[in-house]
Coordinates of C-alpha atoms in Angstrom, one line a residue:
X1 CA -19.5 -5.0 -3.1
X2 CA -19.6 -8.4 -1.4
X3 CA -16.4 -9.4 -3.0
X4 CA -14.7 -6.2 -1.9
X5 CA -16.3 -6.1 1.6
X6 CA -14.4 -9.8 1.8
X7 CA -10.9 -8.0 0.5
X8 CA -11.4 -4.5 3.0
X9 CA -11.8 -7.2 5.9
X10 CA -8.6 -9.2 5.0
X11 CA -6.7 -6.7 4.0
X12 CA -7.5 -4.5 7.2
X13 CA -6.7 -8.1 9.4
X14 CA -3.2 -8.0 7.3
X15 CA -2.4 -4.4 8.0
X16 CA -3.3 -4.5 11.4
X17 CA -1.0 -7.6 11.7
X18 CA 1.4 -5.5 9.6
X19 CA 1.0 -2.7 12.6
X20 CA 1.9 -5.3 14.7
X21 CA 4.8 -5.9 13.1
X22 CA 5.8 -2.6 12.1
X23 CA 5.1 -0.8 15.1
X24 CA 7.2 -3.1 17.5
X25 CA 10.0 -3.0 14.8
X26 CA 10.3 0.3 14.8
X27 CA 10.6 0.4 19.2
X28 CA 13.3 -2.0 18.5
X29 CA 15.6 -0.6 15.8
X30 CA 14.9 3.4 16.2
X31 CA 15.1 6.1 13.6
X32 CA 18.5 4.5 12.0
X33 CA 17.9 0.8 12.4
X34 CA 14.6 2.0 10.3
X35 CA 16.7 3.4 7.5
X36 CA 18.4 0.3 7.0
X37 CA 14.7 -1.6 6.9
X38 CA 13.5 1.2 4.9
X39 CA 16.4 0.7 2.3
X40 CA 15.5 -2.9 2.1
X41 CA 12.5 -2.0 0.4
X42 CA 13.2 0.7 -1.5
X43 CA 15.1 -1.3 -4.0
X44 CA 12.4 -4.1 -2.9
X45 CA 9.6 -2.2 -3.7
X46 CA 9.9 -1.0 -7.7
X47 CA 11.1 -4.6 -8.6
X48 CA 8.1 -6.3 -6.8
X49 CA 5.9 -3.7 -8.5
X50 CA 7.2 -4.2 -11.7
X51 CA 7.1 -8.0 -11.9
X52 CA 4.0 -8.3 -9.3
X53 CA 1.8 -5.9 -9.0
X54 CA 0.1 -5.9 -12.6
X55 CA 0.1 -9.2 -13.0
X56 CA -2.7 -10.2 -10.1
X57 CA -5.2 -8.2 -12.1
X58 CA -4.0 -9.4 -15.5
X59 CA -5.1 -12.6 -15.0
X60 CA -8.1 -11.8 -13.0
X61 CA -9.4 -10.0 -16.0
X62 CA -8.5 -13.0 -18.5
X63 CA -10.1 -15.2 -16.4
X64 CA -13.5 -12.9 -15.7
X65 CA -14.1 -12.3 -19.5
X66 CA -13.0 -16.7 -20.0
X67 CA -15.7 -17.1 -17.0
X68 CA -18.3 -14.7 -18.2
X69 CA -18.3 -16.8 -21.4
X70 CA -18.5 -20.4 -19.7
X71 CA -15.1 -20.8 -20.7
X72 CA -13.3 -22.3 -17.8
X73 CA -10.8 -24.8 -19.5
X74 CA -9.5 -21.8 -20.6
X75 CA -9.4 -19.4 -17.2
X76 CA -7.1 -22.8 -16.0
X77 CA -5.0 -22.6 -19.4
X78 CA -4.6 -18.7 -18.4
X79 CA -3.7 -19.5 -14.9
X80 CA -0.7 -22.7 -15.7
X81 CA 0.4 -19.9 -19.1
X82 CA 0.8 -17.4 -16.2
X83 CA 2.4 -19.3 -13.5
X84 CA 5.2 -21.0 -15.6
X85 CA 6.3 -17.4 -17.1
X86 CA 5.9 -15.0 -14.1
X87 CA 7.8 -17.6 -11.8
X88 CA 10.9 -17.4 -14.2
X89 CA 10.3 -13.3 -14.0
X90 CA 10.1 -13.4 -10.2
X91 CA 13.4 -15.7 -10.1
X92 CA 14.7 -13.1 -12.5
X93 CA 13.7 -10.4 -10.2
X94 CA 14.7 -12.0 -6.7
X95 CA 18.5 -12.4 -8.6
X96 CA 18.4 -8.9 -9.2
X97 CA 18.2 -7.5 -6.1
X98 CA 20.1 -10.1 -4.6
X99 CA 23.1 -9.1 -7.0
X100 CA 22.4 -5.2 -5.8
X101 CA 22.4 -5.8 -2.5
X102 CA 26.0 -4.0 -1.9
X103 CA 26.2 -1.5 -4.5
X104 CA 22.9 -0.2 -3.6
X105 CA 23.8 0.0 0.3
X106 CA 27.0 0.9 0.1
X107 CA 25.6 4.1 -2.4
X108 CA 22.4 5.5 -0.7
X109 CA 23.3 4.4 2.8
X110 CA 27.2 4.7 2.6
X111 CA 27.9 1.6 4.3
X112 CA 27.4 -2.0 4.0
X113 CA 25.0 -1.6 7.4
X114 CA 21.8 -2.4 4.6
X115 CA 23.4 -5.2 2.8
X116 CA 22.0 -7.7 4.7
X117 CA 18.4 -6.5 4.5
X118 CA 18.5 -5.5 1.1
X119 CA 20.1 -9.5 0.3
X120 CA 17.1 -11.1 2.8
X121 CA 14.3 -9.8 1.0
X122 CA 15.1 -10.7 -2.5
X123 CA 13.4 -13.6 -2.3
X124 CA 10.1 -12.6 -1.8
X125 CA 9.5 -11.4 -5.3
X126 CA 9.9 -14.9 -6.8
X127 CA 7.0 -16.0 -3.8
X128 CA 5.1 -12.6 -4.8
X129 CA 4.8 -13.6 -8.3
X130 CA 3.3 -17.2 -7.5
X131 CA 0.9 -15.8 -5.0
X132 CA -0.5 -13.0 -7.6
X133 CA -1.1 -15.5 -9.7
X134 CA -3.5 -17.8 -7.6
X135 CA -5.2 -14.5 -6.3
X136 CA -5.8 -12.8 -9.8
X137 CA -7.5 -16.7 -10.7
X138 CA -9.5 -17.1 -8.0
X139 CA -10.7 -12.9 -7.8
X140 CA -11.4 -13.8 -11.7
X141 CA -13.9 -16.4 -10.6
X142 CA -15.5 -14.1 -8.2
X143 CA -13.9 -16.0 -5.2
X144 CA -12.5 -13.4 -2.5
X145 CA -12.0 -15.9 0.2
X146 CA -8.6 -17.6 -1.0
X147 CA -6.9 -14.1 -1.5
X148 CA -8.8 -13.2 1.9
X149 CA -7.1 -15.8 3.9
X150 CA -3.7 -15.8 2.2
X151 CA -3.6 -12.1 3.3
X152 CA -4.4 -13.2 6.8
X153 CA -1.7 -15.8 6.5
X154 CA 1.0 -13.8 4.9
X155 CA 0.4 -11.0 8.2
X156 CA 0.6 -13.8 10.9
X157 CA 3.7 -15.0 9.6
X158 CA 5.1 -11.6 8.7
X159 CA 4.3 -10.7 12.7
X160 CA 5.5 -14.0 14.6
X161 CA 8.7 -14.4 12.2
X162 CA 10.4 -10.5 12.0
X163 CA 9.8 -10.1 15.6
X164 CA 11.0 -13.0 17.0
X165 CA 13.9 -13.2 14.3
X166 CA 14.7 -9.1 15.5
X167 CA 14.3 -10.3 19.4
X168 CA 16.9 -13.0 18.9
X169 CA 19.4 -11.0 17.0
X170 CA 19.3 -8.1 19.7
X171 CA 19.5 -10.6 22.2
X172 CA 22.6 -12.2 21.2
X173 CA 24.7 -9.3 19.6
X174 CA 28.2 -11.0 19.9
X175 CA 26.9 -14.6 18.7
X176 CA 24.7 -12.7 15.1
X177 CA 27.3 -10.4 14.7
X178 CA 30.0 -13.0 13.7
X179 CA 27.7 -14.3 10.7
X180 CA 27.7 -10.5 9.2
X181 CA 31.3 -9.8 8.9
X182 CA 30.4 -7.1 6.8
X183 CA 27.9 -5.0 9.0
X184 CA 29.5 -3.4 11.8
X185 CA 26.1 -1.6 13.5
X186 CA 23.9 -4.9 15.3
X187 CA 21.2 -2.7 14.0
X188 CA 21.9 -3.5 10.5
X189 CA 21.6 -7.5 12.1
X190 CA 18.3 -6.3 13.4
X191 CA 17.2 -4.9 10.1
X192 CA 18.0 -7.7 8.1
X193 CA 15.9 -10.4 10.4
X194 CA 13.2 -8.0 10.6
X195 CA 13.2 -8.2 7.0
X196 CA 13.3 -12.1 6.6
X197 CA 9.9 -12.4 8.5
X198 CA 9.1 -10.6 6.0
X199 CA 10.0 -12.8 3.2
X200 CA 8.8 -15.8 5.3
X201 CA 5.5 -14.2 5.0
X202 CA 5.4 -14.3 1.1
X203 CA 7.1 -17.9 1.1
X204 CA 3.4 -18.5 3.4
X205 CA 1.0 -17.4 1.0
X206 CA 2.4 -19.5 -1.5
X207 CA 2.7 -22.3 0.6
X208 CA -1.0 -21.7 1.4
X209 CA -1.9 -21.8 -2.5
X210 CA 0.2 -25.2 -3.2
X211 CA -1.9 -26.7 -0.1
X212 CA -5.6 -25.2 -1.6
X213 CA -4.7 -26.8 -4.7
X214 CA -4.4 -30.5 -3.4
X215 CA -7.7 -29.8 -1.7
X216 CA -10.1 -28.3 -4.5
X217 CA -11.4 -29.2 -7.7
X218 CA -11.2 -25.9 -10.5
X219 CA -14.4 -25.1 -12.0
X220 CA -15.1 -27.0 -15.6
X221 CA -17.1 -27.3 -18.2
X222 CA -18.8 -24.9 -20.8
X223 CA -17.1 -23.4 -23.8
X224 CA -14.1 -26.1 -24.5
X225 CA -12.3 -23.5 -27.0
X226 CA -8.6 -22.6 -25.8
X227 CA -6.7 -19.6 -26.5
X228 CA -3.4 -20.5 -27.7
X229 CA -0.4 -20.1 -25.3
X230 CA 1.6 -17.3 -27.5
X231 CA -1.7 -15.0 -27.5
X232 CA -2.4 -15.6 -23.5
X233 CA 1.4 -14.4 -22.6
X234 CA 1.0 -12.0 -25.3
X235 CA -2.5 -10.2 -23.5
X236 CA -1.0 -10.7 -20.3
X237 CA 1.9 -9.1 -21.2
X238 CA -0.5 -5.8 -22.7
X239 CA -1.9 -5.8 -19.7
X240 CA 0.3 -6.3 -16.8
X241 CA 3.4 -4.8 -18.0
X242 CA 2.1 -1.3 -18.3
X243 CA -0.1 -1.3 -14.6
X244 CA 3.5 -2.9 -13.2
X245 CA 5.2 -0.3 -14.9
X246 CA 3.2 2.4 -13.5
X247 CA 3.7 0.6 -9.8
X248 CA 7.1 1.3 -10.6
X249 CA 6.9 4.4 -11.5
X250 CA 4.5 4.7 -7.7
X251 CA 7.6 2.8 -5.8
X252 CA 10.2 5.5 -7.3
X253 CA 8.7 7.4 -4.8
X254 CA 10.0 6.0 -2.1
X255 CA 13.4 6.0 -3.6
X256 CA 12.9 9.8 -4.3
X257 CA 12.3 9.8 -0.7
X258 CA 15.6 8.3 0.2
X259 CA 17.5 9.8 -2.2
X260 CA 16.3 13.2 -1.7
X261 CA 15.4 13.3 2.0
X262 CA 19.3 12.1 3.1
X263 CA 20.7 14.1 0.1
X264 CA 19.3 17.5 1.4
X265 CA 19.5 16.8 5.4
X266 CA 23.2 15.8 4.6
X267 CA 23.8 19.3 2.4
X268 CA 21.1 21.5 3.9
X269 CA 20.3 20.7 7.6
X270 CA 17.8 22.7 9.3
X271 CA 17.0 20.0 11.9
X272 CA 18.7 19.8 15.6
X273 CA 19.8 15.8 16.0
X274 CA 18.4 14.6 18.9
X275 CA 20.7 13.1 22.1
X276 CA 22.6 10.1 21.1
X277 CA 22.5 10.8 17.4
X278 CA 25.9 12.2 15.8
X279 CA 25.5 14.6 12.5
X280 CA 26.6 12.1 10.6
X281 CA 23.4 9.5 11.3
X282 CA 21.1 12.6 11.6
X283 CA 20.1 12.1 7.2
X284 CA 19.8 8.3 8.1
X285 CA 18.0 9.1 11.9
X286 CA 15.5 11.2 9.2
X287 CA 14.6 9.5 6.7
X288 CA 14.3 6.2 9.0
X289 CA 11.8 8.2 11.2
X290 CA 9.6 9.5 8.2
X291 CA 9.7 6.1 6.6
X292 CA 9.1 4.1 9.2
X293 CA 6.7 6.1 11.4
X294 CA 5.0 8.7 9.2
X295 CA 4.7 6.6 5.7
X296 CA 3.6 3.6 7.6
X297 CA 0.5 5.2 9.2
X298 CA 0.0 6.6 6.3
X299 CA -0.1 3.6 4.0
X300 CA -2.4 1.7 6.5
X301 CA -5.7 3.2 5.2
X302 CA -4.8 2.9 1.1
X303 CA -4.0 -0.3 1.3
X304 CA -7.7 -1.4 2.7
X305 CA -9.4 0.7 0.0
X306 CA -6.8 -0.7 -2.7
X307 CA -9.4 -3.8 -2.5
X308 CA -12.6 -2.1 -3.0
X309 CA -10.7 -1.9 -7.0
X310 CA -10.0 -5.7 -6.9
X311 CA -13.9 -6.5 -5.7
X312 CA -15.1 -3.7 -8.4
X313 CA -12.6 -5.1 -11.2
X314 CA -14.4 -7.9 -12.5
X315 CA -17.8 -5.7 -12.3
X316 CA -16.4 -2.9 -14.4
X317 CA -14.5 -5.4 -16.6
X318 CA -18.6 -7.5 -17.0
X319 CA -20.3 -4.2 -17.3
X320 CA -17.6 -3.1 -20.1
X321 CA -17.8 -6.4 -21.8
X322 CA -21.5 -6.4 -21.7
X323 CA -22.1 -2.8 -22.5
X324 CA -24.1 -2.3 -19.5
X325 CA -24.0 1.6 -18.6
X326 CA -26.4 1.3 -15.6
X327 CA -23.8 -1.7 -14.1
X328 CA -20.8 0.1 -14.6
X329 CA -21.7 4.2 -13.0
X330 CA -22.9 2.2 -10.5
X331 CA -20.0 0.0 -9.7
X332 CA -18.0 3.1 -10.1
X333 CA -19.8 5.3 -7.4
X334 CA -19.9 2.1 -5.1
X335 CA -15.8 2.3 -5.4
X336 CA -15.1 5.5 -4.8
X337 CA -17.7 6.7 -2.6
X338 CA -16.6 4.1 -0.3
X339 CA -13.3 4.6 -0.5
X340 CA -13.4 8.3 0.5
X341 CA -16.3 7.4 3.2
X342 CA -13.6 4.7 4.9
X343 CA -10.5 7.6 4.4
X344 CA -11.6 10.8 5.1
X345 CA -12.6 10.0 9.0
X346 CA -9.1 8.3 9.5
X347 CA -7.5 10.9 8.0
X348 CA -9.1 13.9 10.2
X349 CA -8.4 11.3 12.8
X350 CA -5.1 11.0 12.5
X351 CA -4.3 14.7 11.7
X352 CA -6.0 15.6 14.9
X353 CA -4.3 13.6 17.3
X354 CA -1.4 13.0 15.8
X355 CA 1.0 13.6 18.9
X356 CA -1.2 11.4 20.9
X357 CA -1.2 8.4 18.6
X358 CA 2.2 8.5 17.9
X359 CA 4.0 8.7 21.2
X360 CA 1.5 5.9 22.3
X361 CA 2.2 3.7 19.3
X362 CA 5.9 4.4 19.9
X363 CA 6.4 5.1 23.6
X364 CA 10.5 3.9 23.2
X365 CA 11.4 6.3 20.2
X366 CA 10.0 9.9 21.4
X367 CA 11.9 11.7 19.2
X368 CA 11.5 10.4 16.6
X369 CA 7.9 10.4 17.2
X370 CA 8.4 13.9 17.5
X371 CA 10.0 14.2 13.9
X372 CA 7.0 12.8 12.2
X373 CA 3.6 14.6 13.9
X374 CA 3.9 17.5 11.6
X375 CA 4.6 15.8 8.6
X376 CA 2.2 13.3 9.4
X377 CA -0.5 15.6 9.6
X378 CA 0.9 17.6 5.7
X379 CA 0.2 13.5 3.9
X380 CA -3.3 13.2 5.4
X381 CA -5.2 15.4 2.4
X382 CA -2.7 13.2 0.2
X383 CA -3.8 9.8 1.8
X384 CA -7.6 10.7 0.9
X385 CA -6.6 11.3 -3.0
X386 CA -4.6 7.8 -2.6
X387 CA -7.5 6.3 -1.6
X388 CA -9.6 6.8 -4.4
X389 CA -6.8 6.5 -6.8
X390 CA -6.4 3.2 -6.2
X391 CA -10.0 2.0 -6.9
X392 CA -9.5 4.1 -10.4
X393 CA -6.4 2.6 -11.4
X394 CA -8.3 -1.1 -11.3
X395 CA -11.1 0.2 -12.9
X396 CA -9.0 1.9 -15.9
X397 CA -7.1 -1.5 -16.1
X398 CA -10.9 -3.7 -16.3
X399 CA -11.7 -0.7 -18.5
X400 CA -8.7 -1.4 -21.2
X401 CA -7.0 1.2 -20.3
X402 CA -3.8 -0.2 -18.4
X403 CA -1.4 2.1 -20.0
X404 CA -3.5 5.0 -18.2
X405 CA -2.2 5.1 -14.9
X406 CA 1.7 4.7 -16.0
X407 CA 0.9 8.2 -17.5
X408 CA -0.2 9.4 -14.7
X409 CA 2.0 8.1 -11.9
X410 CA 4.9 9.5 -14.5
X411 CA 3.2 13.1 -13.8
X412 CA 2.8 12.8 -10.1
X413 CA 6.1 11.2 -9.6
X414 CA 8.3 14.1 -11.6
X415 CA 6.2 16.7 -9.5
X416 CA 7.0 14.6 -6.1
X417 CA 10.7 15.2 -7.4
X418 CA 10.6 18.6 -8.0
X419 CA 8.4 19.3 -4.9
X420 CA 11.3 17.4 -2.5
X421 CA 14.2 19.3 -4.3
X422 CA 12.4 22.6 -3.7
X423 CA 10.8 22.1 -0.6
X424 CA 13.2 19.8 1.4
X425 CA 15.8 22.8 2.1
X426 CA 13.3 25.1 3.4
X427 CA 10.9 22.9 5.1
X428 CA 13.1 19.8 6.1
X429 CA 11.3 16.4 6.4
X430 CA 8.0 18.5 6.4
X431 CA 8.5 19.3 2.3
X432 CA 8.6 15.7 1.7
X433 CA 5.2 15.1 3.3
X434 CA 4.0 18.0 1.6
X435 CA 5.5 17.2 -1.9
X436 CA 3.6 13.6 -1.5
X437 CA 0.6 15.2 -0.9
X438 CA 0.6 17.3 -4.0
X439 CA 1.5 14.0 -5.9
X440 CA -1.5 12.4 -5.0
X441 CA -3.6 15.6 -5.4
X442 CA -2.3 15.4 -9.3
X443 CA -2.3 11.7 -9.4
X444 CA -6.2 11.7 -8.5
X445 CA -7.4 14.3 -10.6
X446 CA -5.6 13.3 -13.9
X447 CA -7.2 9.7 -12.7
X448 CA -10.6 10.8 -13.0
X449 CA -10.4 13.1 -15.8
X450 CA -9.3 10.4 -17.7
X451 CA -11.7 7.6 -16.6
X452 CA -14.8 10.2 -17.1
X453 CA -13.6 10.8 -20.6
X454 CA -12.8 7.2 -21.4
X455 CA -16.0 5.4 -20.7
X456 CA -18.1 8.8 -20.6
X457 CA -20.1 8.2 -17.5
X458 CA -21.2 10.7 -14.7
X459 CA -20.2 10.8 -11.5
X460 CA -22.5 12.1 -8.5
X461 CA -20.3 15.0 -6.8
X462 CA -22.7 15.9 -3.7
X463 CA -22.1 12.7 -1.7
X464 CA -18.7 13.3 -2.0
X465 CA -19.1 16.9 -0.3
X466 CA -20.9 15.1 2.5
X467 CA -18.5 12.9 2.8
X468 CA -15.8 15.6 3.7
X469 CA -18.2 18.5 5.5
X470 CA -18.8 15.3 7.8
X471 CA -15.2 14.9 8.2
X472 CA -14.7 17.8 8.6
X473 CA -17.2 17.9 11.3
X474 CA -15.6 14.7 12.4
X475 CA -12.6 16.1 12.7
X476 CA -13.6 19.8 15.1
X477 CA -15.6 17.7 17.7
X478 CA -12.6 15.1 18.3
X479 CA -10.4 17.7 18.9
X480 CA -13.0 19.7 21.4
X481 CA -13.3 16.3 22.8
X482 CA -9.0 15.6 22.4
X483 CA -8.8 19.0 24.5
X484 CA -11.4 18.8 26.8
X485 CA -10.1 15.2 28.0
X486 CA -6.2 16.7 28.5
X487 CA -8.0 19.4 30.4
X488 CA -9.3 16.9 33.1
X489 CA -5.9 15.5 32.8
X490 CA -6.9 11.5 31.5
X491 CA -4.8 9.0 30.2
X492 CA -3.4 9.7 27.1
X493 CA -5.4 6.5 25.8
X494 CA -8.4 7.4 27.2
X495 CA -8.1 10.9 25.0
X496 CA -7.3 8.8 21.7
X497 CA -10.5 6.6 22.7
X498 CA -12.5 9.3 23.5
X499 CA -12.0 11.4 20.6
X500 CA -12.1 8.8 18.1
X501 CA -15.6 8.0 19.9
X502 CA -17.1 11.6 19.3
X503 CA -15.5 12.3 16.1
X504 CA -16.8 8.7 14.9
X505 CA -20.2 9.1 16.0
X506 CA -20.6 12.4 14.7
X507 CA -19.4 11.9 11.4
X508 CA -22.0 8.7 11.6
X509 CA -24.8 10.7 12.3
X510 CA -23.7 13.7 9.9
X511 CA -23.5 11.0 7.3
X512 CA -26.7 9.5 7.6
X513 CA -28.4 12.9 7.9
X514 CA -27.2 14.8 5.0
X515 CA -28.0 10.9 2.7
X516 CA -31.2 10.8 4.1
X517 CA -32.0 14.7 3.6
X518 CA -30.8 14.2 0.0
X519 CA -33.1 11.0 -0.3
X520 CA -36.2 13.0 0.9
X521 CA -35.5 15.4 -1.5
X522 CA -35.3 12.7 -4.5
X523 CA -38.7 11.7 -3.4
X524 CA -40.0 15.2 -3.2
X525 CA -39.0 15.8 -6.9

């Protein structure tokens, strides 16, 4: 838990810095200036997650099971076997999206306007490769702090960078726009040096890896024996390529989202374009508003909770290793109780006063503010399931099970297809939210089904149902308090604050209560 509470901290500091970011952007470039970001990282996204995202807890778990042993000349043999052949897959990676920059804008967007994003983030995966690296070593032996602060650093960078690269472009149109012969739109410009803070930010993490390694010593000593290099590439091989396979299969979704989203707003309308926008940008205006407003605030929360399954890796990967039953139902409930504890308050948070918090966090772009509240308020039951599937996925992976969550995220994604083909025409932008919701609500219970069988533990249901009757709870008093505040006519922030307050405190005290009532009873018995 320690480990994890380091992770939740950093990872909260980078996504608040990523609001930062994010937020500002999205003032700047609008609803279609978003689409062109948004593409960026759609074909960014399912490459990085394919060569990155496994690999970080690949070699975490090699080097937890070398450490557990005493065998630390070996967690350093894992880490150089690792660095030397996922830097030639992230320059492999980085080349391919450089090399689809066009083709991909010039198909999903129908214009070159993305090319330059696309082409400015393909970097980042060849950084992103050396960075998961140095994380999955150092969260192997236990030590939080490094990935802790390389977070912080990557966010700081990513902030100062994109929006003072995106300020300068905007600010001289006629000098940037000679440099891009091939985007016509200066929001394209924008886009693209939005997008190189970002890839700045990965180049900083790295950079902050090469420094820690000039200034401390690696742990030696114990066990001498060495695994040979052909067997370490070939276990972290088994082990990241399925977990980055099922990233990629997670990413798809944002492709779905663009390909489906502008697809059926281009054939089957159903939404009014706002003043200023022509029905020909109205599928971009869309799909840049739900990406960039809705998905973001929905991706804050996950991506905090996504740590409490690096900190419980290397327990469950221990407890598995050592055959300790106690160690590992209780590292389990630890994961996903606080998971759902941290997400369900945020989540009846957010679907409560949704208007307010998004034409406060984006007071420039009201409509498409407007666009998002309702489907903003269908991905909050989905966020909660993300949540805890994120925890399960790492434990599965410490577990041996890595090939478990490609499975799954093959299920969810097909029905996150079919829901946006089937809801999209009748529901607009609010049957994509939907369909996303129902992917995760799939994606969690296949998740657990399948960890329960696996390692045949139990999991504790009533602290769970506390957890949401609280929220609930949570959620009915902030909006007594939301509409009691707009009835003495306050400040729009003082509403948010206000609520937030209530709703926080009562879900506090309704969460102690019912733990403590359950507690009493334990002793009764």
């Amino acid at each position: 838990m320690k480990g994890s509470i380091i992770l939740m901290i950093s990872a909260a500091a980078a996504k608040l810095l990523g609001a930062v970011f994010k937020i500002p952007l999205t003032n700047i470039l609008g609803g279609i200036g978003m689409s062109y970001f948004s593409c960026a990282y759609s074909i960014f996204m399912p490459v990085y997650a394919l060569t990155v995202t496994g690999l970080s807890s690949a070699v975490a778990r090699m080097t937890a099971q070398s450490a557990a042993l005493g065998m630390y000349a070996n967690a350093l043999k894992v880490r150089r076997t690792a660095l030397m052949l996922f830097s030639g897959v992230g320059l492999a990676g980085s080349l391919l999206i450089f090399l689809l920059a066009k083709p991909f804008s010039l198909y999903f967007i129908g214009s070159c306007e993305a090319y330059g994003a696309v082409a400015m983030i393909a970097p980042s995966v060849f950084f992103g490769c050396i960075t998961a690296v140095e994380r999955g070593y150092y969260e192997g032996m236990s030590n939080m702090y490094p990935t802790a602060f390389s977070q912080a650093a990557e966010g700081v960078v990513k902030a100062a960078a994109g929006l003072l690269l995106c300020g300068y472009v905007t600010s001289r149109p006629d000098t940037v726009m000679r440099l891009f012969p091939d985007i016509s739109d200066i929001r394209g410009a924008a886009a693209a040096a939005g997008v190189l803070g970002v890839t700045l930010s990965t180049a900083g993490a790295a950079l902050f890896f090469a420094v820690m390694r000039l200034f401390s010593r690696p742990q030696r000593g114990g066990e001498p024996h060495l695994m040979s290099g052909r067997t370490i590439v070939k276990e972290l091989t088994a082990t990241a390529l399925p977990v980055g396979i099922g990233a990629l299969v997670t990413n798809l979704t944002a492709v779905v989202d663009m390909w489906t989203v502008i697809g059926c707003i281009s054939r089957f309308g159903g939404i009014k374009a706002p003043a200023g926008v022509s029905p020909n940008e109205l599928p971009g205006f869309v799909y840049g508003s739900f990406a960039g407003i809705a998905l973001t605030l929905f991706g804050l929360v996950p991506s905090v909770t996504n740590m409490l399954g690096k900190g419980a890796l290397t327990c469950i990967a221990s407890a598995c290793e050592s055959g300790d039953r106690a160690a590992l139902e209780r590292g389990t409930m630890q994961a996903l109780l606080t998971s759902v504890i941290i997400a369900v308050p945020a989540a009846a948070g957010l679907f409560v006063l949704a208007p307010e918090v998004l034409s406060f966090l984006y007071p420039r772009q009201t409509d498409e503010a407007a666009i998002c509240v309702a489907p903003l308020r269908y991905l909050m039951a989905g966020m909660v399931c993300l949540c805890a599937s994120y925890p399960l996925f790492s434990m599965l992976q410490a577990a041996g099970k890595p090939s478990a969550p490609l499975k799954i995220m093959l299920a969810g994604t097909g029905l996150k297809l079919a829901g946006n083909l089937l809801f999209i025409p009748f529901m607009g932008i609010d049957g994509a939210a939907l369909s996303t919701t129902l992917c995760y609500v799939l994606i969690l219970c296949l998740s657990l089904k399948i960890y329960i069988t696996e390692l045949k533990i139990k999991i504790q249901i009533i602290p769970f149902v506390n957890a949401l009757y609280s929220g609930l709870m949570c959620g009915g008093s902030a909006y007594l308090t939301a509409c009691a505040a707009k009835h003495w006519e306050l400040s729009q922030l003082t509403v948010i604050g206000a609520s937030a307050a209530v709703g926080g405190a009562v879900y506090i005290a309704l969460l102690r209560s019912l733990s403590a009532g359950r507690m009493t009873c334990f002793r009764r018995v």
